[in-house]
Amino acid sequence: MLVNFKFKNFKSFKEETSFSFERGQKRELNHHIIHANDKYELLPIKVIYGSNASGKSNLLEALHMLKMFILRKGIRFQQDDYVDLCSNFDNHKNPI
């Protein structure tokens, strides 16, 4: 389960950007919250909105790239794993 997605230097996102599925400050609609491993309170759905050319599609492309990386490599992650895709892209001798 994806809890938090951080990325940087991808298309229009030069600085580090975080997209979290954790619940925020509001405590409304508690019955919709997903409790994962007694550690995370997650939202079942996220909405992405913004003005034209604000990066909505680029965020979705970054998530898609992560998905394709995982599927093509057949990687299995453990709880709290951190994946540094940059080290794979920077190494031209051993591409993904």
Short mmCIF file of N, CA and C in Angstrom, two decimals:
data_model
loop_
_atom_site.label_atom_id
_atom_site.label_comp_id
_atom_site.label_asym_id
_atom_site.label_seq_id
_atom_site.Cartn_x
_atom_site.Cartn_y
_atom_site.Cartn_z
N MET A 1 0.85 -1.16 0.00
CA MET A 1 0.00 0.00 0.00
C MET A 1 0.90 1.23 0.00
N LEU A 2 0.59 2.16 -0.85
CA LEU A 2 1.35 3.40 -0.94
C LEU A 2 0.81 4.39 0.09
N VAL A 3 1.69 4.85 0.97
CA VAL A 3 1.30 5.78 2.02
C VAL A 3 1.70 7.20 1.64
N ASN A 4 2.91 7.37 1.16
CA ASN A 4 3.42 8.69 0.82
C ASN A 4 4.32 8.56 -0.40
N PHE A 5 4.15 9.44 -1.34
CA PHE A 5 4.94 9.41 -2.58
C PHE A 5 5.68 10.74 -2.69
N LYS A 6 7.01 10.68 -2.64
CA LYS A 6 7.84 11.88 -2.77
C LYS A 6 8.67 11.75 -4.04
N PHE A 7 8.80 12.86 -4.75
CA PHE A 7 9.61 12.86 -5.95
C PHE A 7 10.11 14.28 -6.20
N LYS A 8 11.14 14.39 -7.04
CA LYS A 8 11.65 15.71 -7.42
C LYS A 8 12.31 15.60 -8.78
N ASN A 9 12.50 16.76 -9.40
CA ASN A 9 13.15 16.85 -10.70
C ASN A 9 12.46 15.97 -11.74
N PHE A 10 11.14 16.00 -11.75
CA PHE A 10 10.37 15.26 -12.74
C PHE A 10 9.44 16.24 -13.44
N LYS A 11 9.68 16.45 -14.70
CA LYS A 11 8.90 17.38 -15.53
C LYS A 11 8.80 18.74 -14.86
N SER A 12 7.60 19.19 -14.51
CA SER A 12 7.45 20.54 -13.94
C SER A 12 7.78 20.60 -12.45
N PHE A 13 8.07 19.48 -11.82
CA PHE A 13 8.37 19.43 -10.38
C PHE A 13 9.89 19.39 -10.18
N LYS A 14 10.49 20.54 -9.98
CA LYS A 14 11.95 20.58 -9.76
C LYS A 14 12.29 20.34 -8.29
N GLU A 15 11.51 20.91 -7.39
CA GLU A 15 11.72 20.73 -5.95
C GLU A 15 11.02 19.45 -5.49
N GLU A 16 11.42 18.95 -4.32
CA GLU A 16 10.78 17.75 -3.78
C GLU A 16 9.30 18.02 -3.53
N THR A 17 8.48 17.09 -3.98
CA THR A 17 7.03 17.18 -3.84
C THR A 17 6.54 15.92 -3.16
N SER A 18 5.59 16.06 -2.28
CA SER A 18 5.05 14.93 -1.54
C SER A 18 3.55 14.81 -1.81
N PHE A 19 3.11 13.59 -2.07
CA PHE A 19 1.70 13.29 -2.26
C PHE A 19 1.35 12.20 -1.25
N SER A 20 0.63 12.57 -0.22
CA SER A 20 0.36 11.66 0.89
C SER A 20 -1.07 11.17 0.87
N PHE A 21 -1.24 9.91 1.24
CA PHE A 21 -2.57 9.33 1.39
C PHE A 21 -3.00 9.30 2.86
N GLU A 22 -2.17 9.89 3.72
CA GLU A 22 -2.53 9.93 5.14
C GLU A 22 -3.61 10.96 5.38
N ARG A 23 -4.40 10.72 6.39
CA ARG A 23 -5.48 11.64 6.73
C ARG A 23 -4.88 12.94 7.24
N GLY A 24 -5.60 14.02 7.03
CA GLY A 24 -5.15 15.34 7.45
C GLY A 24 -5.67 15.69 8.84
N GLN A 25 -5.80 16.97 9.09
CA GLN A 25 -6.21 17.48 10.38
C GLN A 25 -7.70 17.28 10.65
N LYS A 26 -8.52 17.34 9.61
CA LYS A 26 -9.97 17.23 9.81
C LYS A 26 -10.34 15.85 10.33
N ARG A 27 -11.31 15.81 11.20
CA ARG A 27 -11.73 14.55 11.81
C ARG A 27 -13.17 14.20 11.43
N GLU A 28 -13.60 14.65 10.26
CA GLU A 28 -14.93 14.33 9.78
C GLU A 28 -14.92 12.97 9.09
N LEU A 29 -16.05 12.34 9.02
CA LEU A 29 -16.22 11.07 8.31
C LEU A 29 -15.22 10.00 8.75
N ASN A 30 -15.09 9.82 10.04
CA ASN A 30 -14.14 8.85 10.59
C ASN A 30 -14.37 7.43 10.09
N HIS A 31 -15.60 7.10 9.74
CA HIS A 31 -15.90 5.73 9.32
C HIS A 31 -15.31 5.39 7.94
N HIS A 32 -14.78 6.38 7.23
CA HIS A 32 -14.18 6.13 5.92
C HIS A 32 -12.66 5.94 5.99
N ILE A 33 -12.07 6.16 7.11
CA ILE A 33 -10.62 6.08 7.26
C ILE A 33 -10.16 4.62 7.27
N ILE A 34 -9.06 4.34 6.58
CA ILE A 34 -8.46 3.01 6.55
C ILE A 34 -7.32 2.99 7.57
N HIS A 35 -7.38 2.06 8.51
CA HIS A 35 -6.33 1.91 9.51
C HIS A 35 -5.38 0.82 9.04
N ALA A 36 -4.12 1.18 8.82
CA ALA A 36 -3.13 0.24 8.30
C ALA A 36 -2.04 0.03 9.34
N ASN A 37 -1.88 -1.21 9.77
CA ASN A 37 -0.82 -1.60 10.70
C ASN A 37 -0.81 -0.80 12.00
N ASP A 38 -1.92 -0.31 12.43
CA ASP A 38 -2.03 0.50 13.64
C ASP A 38 -1.05 1.66 13.64
N LYS A 39 -0.53 2.01 12.47
CA LYS A 39 0.44 3.09 12.36
C LYS A 39 -0.06 4.23 11.48
N TYR A 40 -0.84 3.90 10.47
CA TYR A 40 -1.28 4.89 9.51
C TYR A 40 -2.80 4.98 9.48
N GLU A 41 -3.29 6.20 9.33
CA GLU A 41 -4.70 6.45 9.06
C GLU A 41 -4.76 7.00 7.65
N LEU A 42 -5.28 6.21 6.72
CA LEU A 42 -5.22 6.55 5.31
C LEU A 42 -6.59 6.91 4.75
N LEU A 43 -6.56 7.71 3.71
CA LEU A 43 -7.78 8.09 3.01
C LEU A 43 -8.04 7.08 1.89
N PRO A 44 -9.28 6.70 1.68
CA PRO A 44 -9.57 5.73 0.63
C PRO A 44 -9.50 6.34 -0.77
N ILE A 45 -9.52 7.66 -0.87
CA ILE A 45 -9.51 8.33 -2.16
C ILE A 45 -8.86 9.71 -2.01
N LYS A 46 -8.19 10.15 -3.06
CA LYS A 46 -7.61 11.50 -3.11
C LYS A 46 -8.16 12.19 -4.36
N VAL A 47 -8.28 13.49 -4.28
CA VAL A 47 -8.72 14.29 -5.41
C VAL A 47 -7.60 15.25 -5.77
N ILE A 48 -7.29 15.32 -7.06
CA ILE A 48 -6.26 16.24 -7.54
C ILE A 48 -6.97 17.32 -8.34
N TYR A 49 -6.80 18.56 -7.93
CA TYR A 49 -7.40 19.66 -8.67
C TYR A 49 -6.44 20.83 -8.70
N GLY A 50 -6.65 21.72 -9.65
CA GLY A 50 -5.80 22.90 -9.78
C GLY A 50 -6.02 23.56 -11.11
N SER A 51 -5.39 24.69 -11.27
CA SER A 51 -5.54 25.45 -12.51
C SER A 51 -4.83 24.73 -13.66
N ASN A 52 -5.07 25.21 -14.86
CA ASN A 52 -4.39 24.65 -16.03
C ASN A 52 -2.88 24.81 -15.88
N ALA A 53 -2.14 23.82 -16.33
CA ALA A 53 -0.67 23.83 -16.32
C ALA A 53 -0.09 23.91 -14.91
N SER A 54 -0.81 23.35 -13.92
CA SER A 54 -0.29 23.38 -12.54
C SER A 54 0.42 22.09 -12.14
N GLY A 55 0.42 21.08 -13.02
CA GLY A 55 1.17 19.86 -12.76
C GLY A 55 0.34 18.63 -12.42
N LYS A 56 -0.97 18.71 -12.57
CA LYS A 56 -1.83 17.55 -12.24
C LYS A 56 -1.45 16.33 -13.07
N SER A 57 -1.33 16.50 -14.36
CA SER A 57 -0.98 15.37 -15.23
C SER A 57 0.43 14.87 -14.96
N ASN A 58 1.34 15.77 -14.65
CA ASN A 58 2.72 15.36 -14.36
C ASN A 58 2.79 14.55 -13.07
N LEU A 59 1.96 14.87 -12.09
CA LEU A 59 1.89 14.07 -10.87
C LEU A 59 1.42 12.65 -11.20
N LEU A 60 0.39 12.56 -12.02
CA LEU A 60 -0.12 11.23 -12.40
C LEU A 60 0.92 10.45 -13.21
N GLU A 61 1.68 11.14 -14.05
CA GLU A 61 2.75 10.47 -14.80
C GLU A 61 3.85 9.98 -13.88
N ALA A 62 4.16 10.73 -12.84
CA ALA A 62 5.17 10.28 -11.87
C ALA A 62 4.70 9.03 -11.14
N LEU A 63 3.43 9.00 -10.75
CA LEU A 63 2.86 7.80 -10.11
C LEU A 63 2.87 6.62 -11.08
N HIS A 64 2.55 6.88 -12.34
CA HIS A 64 2.57 5.82 -13.35
C HIS A 64 3.98 5.28 -13.54
N MET A 65 4.97 6.17 -13.54
CA MET A 65 6.36 5.73 -13.68
C MET A 65 6.77 4.82 -12.52
N LEU A 66 6.35 5.16 -11.30
CA LEU A 66 6.64 4.31 -10.15
C LEU A 66 5.99 2.95 -10.33
N LYS A 67 4.74 2.94 -10.77
CA LYS A 67 4.03 1.68 -11.00
C LYS A 67 4.76 0.82 -12.02
N MET A 68 5.18 1.41 -13.14
CA MET A 68 5.86 0.65 -14.17
C MET A 68 7.22 0.14 -13.69
N PHE A 69 7.91 0.93 -12.90
CA PHE A 69 9.18 0.49 -12.33
C PHE A 69 8.99 -0.75 -11.46
N ILE A 70 7.97 -0.72 -10.63
CA ILE A 70 7.70 -1.86 -9.74
C ILE A 70 7.29 -3.09 -10.54
N LEU A 71 6.40 -2.92 -11.50
CA LEU A 71 5.92 -4.06 -12.28
C LEU A 71 7.02 -4.68 -13.14
N ARG A 72 7.84 -3.87 -13.74
CA ARG A 72 8.89 -4.39 -14.62
C ARG A 72 10.03 -5.04 -13.85
N LYS A 73 10.30 -4.55 -12.69
CA LYS A 73 11.38 -5.11 -11.88
C LYS A 73 10.90 -6.27 -11.00
N GLY A 74 9.60 -6.41 -10.82
CA GLY A 74 9.08 -7.45 -9.96
C GLY A 74 9.48 -7.26 -8.51
N ILE A 75 9.55 -6.04 -8.07
CA ILE A 75 10.03 -5.71 -6.73
C ILE A 75 8.94 -5.93 -5.69
N ARG A 76 9.31 -6.48 -4.58
CA ARG A 76 8.42 -6.62 -3.43
C ARG A 76 8.95 -5.71 -2.33
N PHE A 77 8.10 -4.87 -1.80
CA PHE A 77 8.52 -3.93 -0.78
C PHE A 77 8.08 -4.39 0.59
N GLN A 78 8.85 -4.00 1.58
CA GLN A 78 8.52 -4.24 2.97
C GLN A 78 7.96 -2.95 3.55
N GLN A 79 7.36 -3.07 4.70
CA GLN A 79 6.81 -1.90 5.37
C GLN A 79 7.90 -0.85 5.58
N ASP A 80 7.58 0.40 5.31
CA ASP A 80 8.48 1.55 5.48
C ASP A 80 9.68 1.55 4.54
N ASP A 81 9.61 0.80 3.43
CA ASP A 81 10.70 0.83 2.45
C ASP A 81 10.73 2.18 1.75
N TYR A 82 11.94 2.58 1.37
CA TYR A 82 12.16 3.81 0.61
C TYR A 82 12.84 3.41 -0.69
N VAL A 83 12.31 3.88 -1.80
CA VAL A 83 12.87 3.54 -3.11
C VAL A 83 13.48 4.79 -3.71
N ASP A 84 14.75 4.74 -4.02
CA ASP A 84 15.44 5.85 -4.65
C ASP A 84 15.60 5.54 -6.13
N LEU A 85 14.66 6.02 -6.92
CA LEU A 85 14.72 5.77 -8.36
C LEU A 85 15.84 6.56 -9.01
N CYS A 86 16.21 7.69 -8.43
CA CYS A 86 17.24 8.54 -9.03
C CYS A 86 18.56 7.80 -9.17
N SER A 87 18.92 7.01 -8.19
CA SER A 87 20.19 6.31 -8.27
C SER A 87 20.18 5.34 -9.45
N ASN A 88 19.03 4.80 -9.79
CA ASN A 88 18.94 3.91 -10.94
C ASN A 88 19.05 4.69 -12.25
N PHE A 89 18.45 5.87 -12.31
CA PHE A 89 18.49 6.65 -13.54
C PHE A 89 19.84 7.32 -13.75
N ASP A 90 20.53 7.65 -12.68
CA ASP A 90 21.82 8.31 -12.79
C ASP A 90 22.93 7.35 -13.20
N ASN A 91 22.71 6.08 -13.00
CA ASN A 91 23.73 5.07 -13.33
C ASN A 91 23.53 4.60 -14.76
N HIS A 92 24.21 5.21 -15.70
CA HIS A 92 24.03 4.88 -17.12
C HIS A 92 24.61 3.52 -17.49
N LYS A 93 25.47 2.95 -16.66
CA LYS A 93 26.04 1.64 -16.97
C LYS A 93 25.07 0.51 -16.63
N ASN A 94 24.20 0.72 -15.68
CA ASN A 94 23.22 -0.29 -15.29
C ASN A 94 21.82 0.31 -15.33
N PRO A 95 21.28 0.53 -16.52
CA PRO A 95 19.95 1.14 -16.59
C PRO A 95 18.88 0.20 -16.07
N ILE A 96 17.74 0.76 -15.81
CA ILE A 96 16.61 -0.01 -15.27
C ILE A 96 16.18 -1.06 -16.26
#
